[in-house]
Short mmCIF file of C-alpha atoms in Angstrom, two decimals:
data_model
loop_
_atom_site.label_atom_id
_atom_site.label_comp_id
_atom_site.label_asym_id
_atom_site.label_seq_id
_atom_site.Cartn_x
_atom_site.Cartn_y
_atom_site.Cartn_z
CA MET A 1 -11.93 -22.40 -6.28
CA THR A 2 -11.90 -22.87 -2.45
CA ARG A 3 -13.62 -25.84 -0.83
CA LEU A 4 -15.95 -23.27 0.83
CA GLU A 5 -16.94 -21.87 -2.55
CA GLU A 6 -17.45 -25.42 -3.80
CA LEU A 7 -19.80 -26.07 -0.79
CA LEU A 8 -21.66 -22.85 -1.54
CA TYR A 9 -22.28 -23.73 -5.26
CA ASN A 10 -23.05 -27.28 -4.48
CA LEU A 11 -25.65 -26.50 -1.93
CA THR A 12 -27.29 -24.00 -4.45
CA ALA A 13 -27.28 -26.85 -6.92
CA VAL A 14 -29.35 -28.82 -4.42
CA ILE A 15 -32.10 -26.16 -4.66
CA ILE A 16 -31.89 -25.96 -8.46
CA ARG A 17 -32.14 -29.73 -8.88
CA TYR A 18 -35.07 -29.97 -6.56
CA HIS A 19 -36.82 -27.17 -8.44
CA ASP A 20 -36.17 -28.75 -11.83
CA LYS A 21 -37.40 -32.15 -10.63
CA GLN A 22 -40.75 -30.51 -9.46
CA SER A 23 -41.20 -27.63 -11.98
CA SER A 24 -42.56 -27.71 -15.39
CA LYS A 25 -40.11 -24.94 -16.31
CA PRO A 26 -36.67 -26.28 -15.29
CA LEU A 27 -33.65 -24.13 -15.43
CA VAL A 28 -31.57 -26.83 -16.90
CA VAL A 29 -32.67 -29.50 -19.41
CA GLU A 30 -30.26 -32.34 -20.09
CA SER A 31 -30.86 -36.13 -20.36
CA ASP A 32 -27.22 -37.12 -19.71
CA LYS A 33 -26.71 -36.99 -15.92
CA GLY A 34 -23.02 -35.94 -16.17
CA GLU A 35 -23.73 -33.03 -18.36
CA LEU A 36 -26.72 -32.20 -16.23
CA ARG A 37 -24.74 -31.85 -13.16
CA LYS A 38 -22.19 -29.60 -15.04
CA LYS A 39 -24.95 -27.36 -16.37
CA VAL A 40 -26.68 -27.21 -12.99
CA HIS A 41 -23.39 -26.12 -11.28
CA ALA A 42 -22.81 -23.51 -14.05
CA SER A 43 -26.36 -22.19 -13.26
CA ALA A 44 -25.53 -22.13 -9.62
CA VAL A 45 -22.52 -20.14 -10.12
CA ASP A 46 -24.42 -17.72 -12.29
CA ILE A 47 -27.02 -17.23 -9.61
CA ILE A 48 -24.53 -16.62 -6.80
CA LYS A 49 -22.34 -14.29 -8.90
CA SER A 50 -25.10 -12.36 -10.55
CA THR A 51 -24.98 -8.55 -10.27
CA LYS A 52 -28.38 -8.10 -11.70
CA THR A 53 -30.41 -10.26 -9.42
CA ASP A 54 -30.12 -10.90 -5.70
CA PHE A 55 -29.26 -14.50 -5.17
CA LYS A 56 -31.42 -14.87 -1.96
CA SER A 57 -34.39 -13.54 -3.91
CA ARG A 58 -33.72 -15.68 -6.84
CA LEU A 59 -33.25 -18.88 -4.85
CA ASP A 60 -36.21 -18.06 -2.67
CA ASP A 61 -38.26 -17.77 -5.84
CA LEU A 62 -37.13 -21.18 -7.01
CA ILE A 63 -38.06 -22.77 -3.69
CA LYS A 64 -41.66 -21.25 -3.71
CA ALA A 65 -41.99 -22.30 -7.44
CA SER A 66 -41.19 -26.01 -6.51
CA THR A 67 -43.10 -26.43 -3.21
CA ASP A 68 -46.64 -25.87 -2.08
CA GLU A 69 -48.71 -26.55 1.10
CA SER A 70 -48.54 -30.27 0.55
CA SER A 71 -44.77 -30.20 0.40
CA SER A 72 -44.14 -27.82 3.21
CA THR A 73 -41.62 -30.19 4.88
CA ARG A 74 -39.38 -29.83 1.72
CA ARG A 75 -39.83 -26.18 1.64
CA HIS A 76 -38.55 -25.97 5.27
CA PHE A 77 -35.54 -28.17 4.28
CA LEU A 78 -34.93 -25.90 1.25
CA LYS A 79 -35.18 -22.77 3.36
CA TYR A 80 -32.69 -24.18 5.78
CA ILE A 81 -30.42 -24.92 2.89
CA LEU A 82 -30.81 -21.33 1.62
CA HIS A 83 -29.92 -19.92 5.01
CA GLU A 84 -26.67 -21.98 4.97
CA ILE A 85 -26.02 -20.61 1.48
CA ILE A 86 -26.43 -17.09 2.75
CA PHE A 87 -24.05 -17.81 5.64
CA LEU A 88 -21.34 -19.34 3.31
CA LYS A 89 -21.70 -16.48 0.89
CA ALA A 90 -21.13 -13.97 3.66
CA GLN A 91 -17.83 -15.83 4.67
CA LEU A 92 -16.81 -15.97 0.88
CA ASP A 93 -17.40 -12.16 0.55
CA ARG A 94 -15.12 -11.35 3.61
CA LYS A 95 -12.19 -9.11 2.92
CA SER A 96 -10.22 -9.55 6.21
CA SER A 97 -8.95 -12.72 7.67
CA TYR A 98 -10.48 -14.31 10.74
CA GLU A 99 -9.44 -13.69 14.34
CA PRO A 100 -8.41 -16.99 16.02
CA GLU A 101 -11.67 -17.20 17.94
CA GLN A 102 -13.74 -16.37 14.68
CA LEU A 103 -11.85 -19.11 12.90
CA ASP A 104 -12.48 -21.66 15.76
CA GLU A 105 -16.22 -20.69 15.48
CA LEU A 106 -16.29 -21.12 11.72
CA LYS A 107 -14.75 -24.60 12.12
CA LYS A 108 -17.44 -25.25 14.77
CA GLN A 109 -20.33 -24.13 12.58
CA LEU A 110 -19.10 -26.19 9.45
CA SER A 111 -18.61 -29.17 11.60
CA GLN A 112 -22.12 -28.82 12.81
CA LEU A 113 -23.49 -28.31 9.40
CA PHE A 114 -21.97 -31.57 8.05
CA THR A 115 -23.23 -33.33 11.33
CA ASP A 116 -26.79 -32.10 10.76
CA PHE A 117 -26.60 -33.23 7.04
CA LYS A 118 -25.60 -36.58 8.28
CA LYS A 119 -28.36 -36.61 10.80
CA LEU A 120 -30.91 -35.82 8.22
CA MET A 121 -29.67 -38.57 6.09
CA THR A 122 -30.28 -41.17 8.81
CA THR A 123 -33.61 -39.90 9.82
CA PRO A 124 -36.90 -41.10 8.45
CA LYS A 125 -39.23 -38.67 6.76
CA SER A 126 -41.73 -39.46 9.32
CA THR A 127 -39.46 -38.26 12.03
CA THR A 128 -37.90 -34.86 12.88
CA CYS A 129 -34.46 -34.13 13.96
CA THR A 130 -32.90 -31.09 15.30
CA VAL A 131 -30.48 -29.03 13.09
CA HIS A 132 -28.85 -25.61 13.49
CA HIS A 133 -28.67 -22.38 11.44
CA SER A 134 -25.00 -21.48 11.11
CA GLU A 135 -24.09 -18.19 12.82
CA LEU A 136 -20.72 -16.79 13.38
CA ALA A 137 -21.83 -14.52 16.27
CA PRO A 138 -20.76 -15.60 19.74
CA LYS A 139 -24.05 -17.28 20.67
CA GLU A 140 -25.69 -20.67 20.24
CA SER A 141 -26.94 -21.30 16.71
CA PRO A 142 -30.77 -21.34 16.47
CA ALA A 143 -32.07 -24.79 16.39
CA ILE A 144 -34.89 -25.89 14.16
CA ALA A 145 -36.78 -29.31 13.60
CA LEU A 146 -36.74 -30.90 10.20
CA SER A 147 -38.07 -34.07 8.78
CA GLY A 148 -35.58 -36.64 7.81
CA LEU A 149 -34.65 -37.71 4.30
CA ILE A 150 -35.21 -41.49 4.42
CA ASN A 151 -38.20 -42.74 2.53
CA THR A 152 -40.69 -44.57 4.67
CA GLY A 153 -43.26 -45.27 1.86
CA TYR A 154 -43.46 -48.26 -0.35
CA THR A 155 -42.52 -46.29 -3.55
CA GLY A 156 -39.33 -44.51 -4.47
CA GLY A 157 -35.72 -45.09 -3.39
CA GLU A 158 -34.16 -45.52 -0.11
CA ILE A 159 -33.76 -41.81 0.32
CA CYS A 160 -36.00 -38.93 -1.01
CA ASN A 161 -35.06 -36.60 -3.88
CA SER A 162 -33.99 -33.96 -1.38
CA GLY A 163 -31.69 -36.53 0.26
CA LEU A 164 -30.35 -37.93 -3.18
CA TYR A 165 -29.41 -34.28 -4.13
CA LEU A 166 -27.90 -33.56 -0.80
CA ASN A 167 -25.83 -36.70 -0.97
CA GLU A 168 -24.77 -36.35 -4.57
CA GLU A 169 -23.93 -32.59 -4.42
CA VAL A 170 -22.48 -32.21 -0.86
CA LEU A 171 -21.82 -35.23 1.18
CA ILE A 172 -20.12 -37.42 -1.32
CA PRO A 173 -17.85 -34.58 -2.69
CA PHE A 174 -16.68 -33.87 0.68
CA SER A 175 -16.35 -37.43 1.84
CA ILE A 176 -19.15 -37.45 4.32
CA TYR A 177 -20.90 -40.65 4.86
CA THR A 178 -23.56 -42.00 7.24
CA ASN A 179 -20.78 -43.95 9.01
CA SER A 180 -18.25 -41.05 9.11
CA SER A 181 -16.90 -40.38 12.56
CA GLN A 182 -17.17 -36.94 14.24
CA LYS A 183 -13.31 -36.83 13.90
CA GLU A 184 -13.50 -37.23 10.16
CA ILE A 185 -16.25 -34.49 9.97
CA ASN A 186 -14.07 -32.16 12.09
CA ALA A 187 -11.25 -32.80 9.74
CA VAL A 188 -13.26 -31.70 6.81
CA ALA A 189 -14.54 -28.51 8.50
CA GLU A 190 -10.95 -27.93 9.55
CA GLN A 191 -9.75 -28.17 5.82
CA ILE A 192 -12.41 -25.76 4.61
CA SER A 193 -11.90 -23.20 7.29
CA THR A 194 -8.10 -23.25 7.07
CA GLU A 195 -8.09 -23.00 3.20
CA LEU A 196 -10.45 -19.99 3.35
CA GLN A 197 -8.30 -18.44 5.98
CA ASN A 198 -5.27 -18.93 3.92
CA ALA A 199 -6.89 -17.45 0.92
CA LEU A 200 -7.91 -14.36 2.88
CA LEU A 201 -4.46 -13.99 4.37
CA VAL A 202 -2.87 -14.30 0.89
CA SER A 203 -5.39 -11.67 -0.32
CA GLU A 204 -4.41 -9.25 2.63
CA LEU A 205 -0.67 -9.85 2.10
CA THR A 206 -1.09 -9.40 -1.57
CA HIS A 207 -2.81 -6.12 -1.01
CA LYS A 208 -0.33 -4.98 1.47
CA THR A 209 2.44 -5.94 -0.90
CA GLN A 210 0.85 -3.86 -3.63
CA GLN A 211 0.56 -0.93 -1.18
CA LEU A 212 4.21 -1.30 -0.22
CA CYS A 213 5.20 -1.60 -3.96
CA THR A 214 3.15 1.47 -4.67
CA THR A 215 4.72 3.44 -1.68
CA ASN A 216 8.28 2.02 -2.67
CA SER A 217 7.61 3.24 -6.27
CA GLU A 218 6.64 6.74 -5.07
CA GLN A 219 9.66 6.70 -2.80
CA GLN A 220 11.82 5.72 -5.55
CA GLN A 221 10.48 8.54 -7.66
CA SER A 222 11.03 10.89 -4.78
CA LEU A 223 14.44 9.67 -4.30
CA LYS A 224 15.18 10.09 -7.99
CA LEU A 225 13.83 13.63 -7.93
CA LEU A 226 15.99 14.34 -4.83
CA SER A 227 19.09 12.87 -6.56
CA THR A 228 18.44 15.11 -9.63
CA GLN A 229 18.13 18.18 -7.38
CA ASN A 230 21.26 17.20 -5.41
CA HIS A 231 23.02 16.82 -8.61
CA GLU A 232 21.86 20.29 -9.93
CA LEU A 233 22.96 21.70 -6.54
CA ASP A 234 26.32 20.18 -6.73
CA THR A 235 26.77 21.58 -10.32
CA LYS A 236 25.69 25.10 -8.93
CA LEU A 237 28.06 24.64 -6.15
CA LYS A 238 30.88 23.71 -8.39
CA GLU A 239 30.19 26.61 -10.59
CA ALA A 240 29.99 29.07 -7.70
CA GLN A 241 33.17 27.56 -6.32
CA ALA A 242 34.75 28.13 -9.77
CA LYS A 243 33.50 31.61 -9.91
CA GLN A 244 34.67 32.26 -6.43
CA LYS A 245 38.03 30.78 -7.27
CA VAL A 246 38.23 33.15 -10.21
CA LEU A 247 37.14 36.10 -8.25
CA LEU A 248 39.59 35.30 -5.39
CA GLY A 249 42.31 34.97 -7.98
CA THR A 250 41.30 38.28 -9.41
CA ILE A 251 41.20 39.85 -6.00
CA LEU A 252 44.79 38.44 -5.07
CA ILE A 253 46.21 39.68 -8.40
CA GLU A 254 44.74 43.16 -7.67
CA LYS A 255 45.82 43.00 -4.15
CA SER A 256 49.42 41.99 -5.33
CA ARG A 257 49.36 44.84 -7.94
CA ALA A 258 48.18 47.32 -5.23
CA GLN A 259 50.76 46.19 -2.74
CA LYS A 260 53.41 46.53 -5.54
CA ARG A 261 52.19 50.02 -6.37
CA GLU A 262 52.24 50.76 -2.78
CA GLU A 263 55.84 49.69 -2.34
CA GLU A 264 56.89 51.54 -5.34
CA LEU A 265 55.12 54.81 -4.28
CA SER A 266 56.64 54.23 -0.88
CA THR A 267 60.07 54.06 -2.55
CA ILE A 268 59.52 56.99 -4.63
CA ASN A 269 58.15 58.94 -1.62
CA PHE A 270 61.23 58.05 0.34
CA ASP A 271 63.42 59.08 -2.46
CA GLN A 272 61.59 62.39 -2.99
CA LYS A 273 61.95 63.10 0.77
CA GLN A 274 65.71 62.49 0.47
CA VAL A 275 65.83 64.91 -2.57
CA ILE A 276 63.63 67.41 -0.74
CA SER A 277 65.79 67.19 2.24
CA GLU A 278 69.13 67.51 0.02
CA LEU A 279 67.42 70.51 -1.67
CA LYS A 280 66.50 72.11 1.58
CA GLN A 281 70.04 71.67 2.77
CA LYS A 282 71.42 73.17 -0.46
CA ILE A 283 68.93 76.14 0.01
CA VAL A 284 70.43 76.47 3.57
CA ASP A 285 73.91 76.24 2.35
CA LEU A 286 73.33 78.65 -0.46
CA SER A 287 71.51 81.06 1.83
CA GLU A 288 74.25 80.98 4.34
CA GLN A 289 76.78 81.45 1.52
CA ALA A 290 74.95 84.39 0.04
CA SER A 291 74.82 86.02 3.53
CA LEU A 292 78.56 85.56 4.02
CA GLU A 293 79.19 86.94 0.54
CA GLU A 294 76.95 90.03 1.23
CA LEU A 295 78.75 90.57 4.55
CA SER A 296 82.10 90.43 2.85
CA ASP A 297 81.14 92.84 0.21
CA SER A 298 79.86 95.26 2.94
CA GLU A 299 83.07 95.10 4.82
CA ASN A 300 85.13 95.81 1.64
CA GLU A 301 82.98 98.70 0.77
CA GLY A 302 83.63 100.24 4.13
CA SER A 303 87.27 99.94 3.93
CA LYS A 304 87.35 101.76 0.69
CA ARG A 305 85.54 104.75 1.87
CA THR A 306 87.87 105.03 5.04
CA TYR A 307 91.07 105.00 3.04
CA GLY A 308 89.71 107.56 0.57
CA PHE A 309 88.85 110.16 3.18
CA PHE A 310 92.26 109.92 4.91
CA GLY A 311 93.88 110.09 1.52
CA SER A 312 92.26 113.35 0.57
CA MET A 313 93.30 114.77 3.74
CA ILE A 314 96.89 114.27 2.91
#
């Protein structure tokens, strides 16, 4: 629990305790003071965190139930406390961290709040003092006049019930006293503001880290998918290269065979040409030889005829 959250619940406890003191139907019934405060704080947390009932309406009802026209000064005080509760709840519900100027303004408002509480604790009920509504907007906080919390009558303690509850629930837990210096008050406001800012920054960084983790996880899944796809493509490429290698080997073998057949056919063709040439030459030679033989036979036949004619003449 941050100190700001503690301040929020403690201020709520002030309203509850005042209500239970004045009302015939108290929210918490307990004789032991230590146990009473624990139960009051648990009730305060329940009211602030309730999702069924609006805390502003619930606390406003408690204020109305515990005050009337005769106690209007206490009603104004409790309404002032309620306004500060609403302001603190808005800071607690923030999702983003403060800008530097906003953080400085928060410190200023919290410091003013504790200063006003201290002022009320040192002002008699018969006198009013100026206090301020906390606002984070860049403007002066609205000022209101409230009666002090010191008893001026002859009965009762030194401080009234409202002052007693404010002192026990808020000032003492945050080490604010009537003699506290402004420097000490500023230090408390600084601590509360810085702690809240750090909590918001941690929340932002945690959210950003979760987003980055989610993105990183998605990228890892994408990377894993791409790695699988690349592995599959590598396998297909190797298979294709292997098939291509086999195909290339087959083509080279076929080419070698074709080249060998070409060489063989070329040799056969050359040999056949030689044979053809030789045959042609033989044909020519034989043709010439036949022609010569025919001519020789013709000449011999002619000679025989001549000799026979002249022989008969003899």
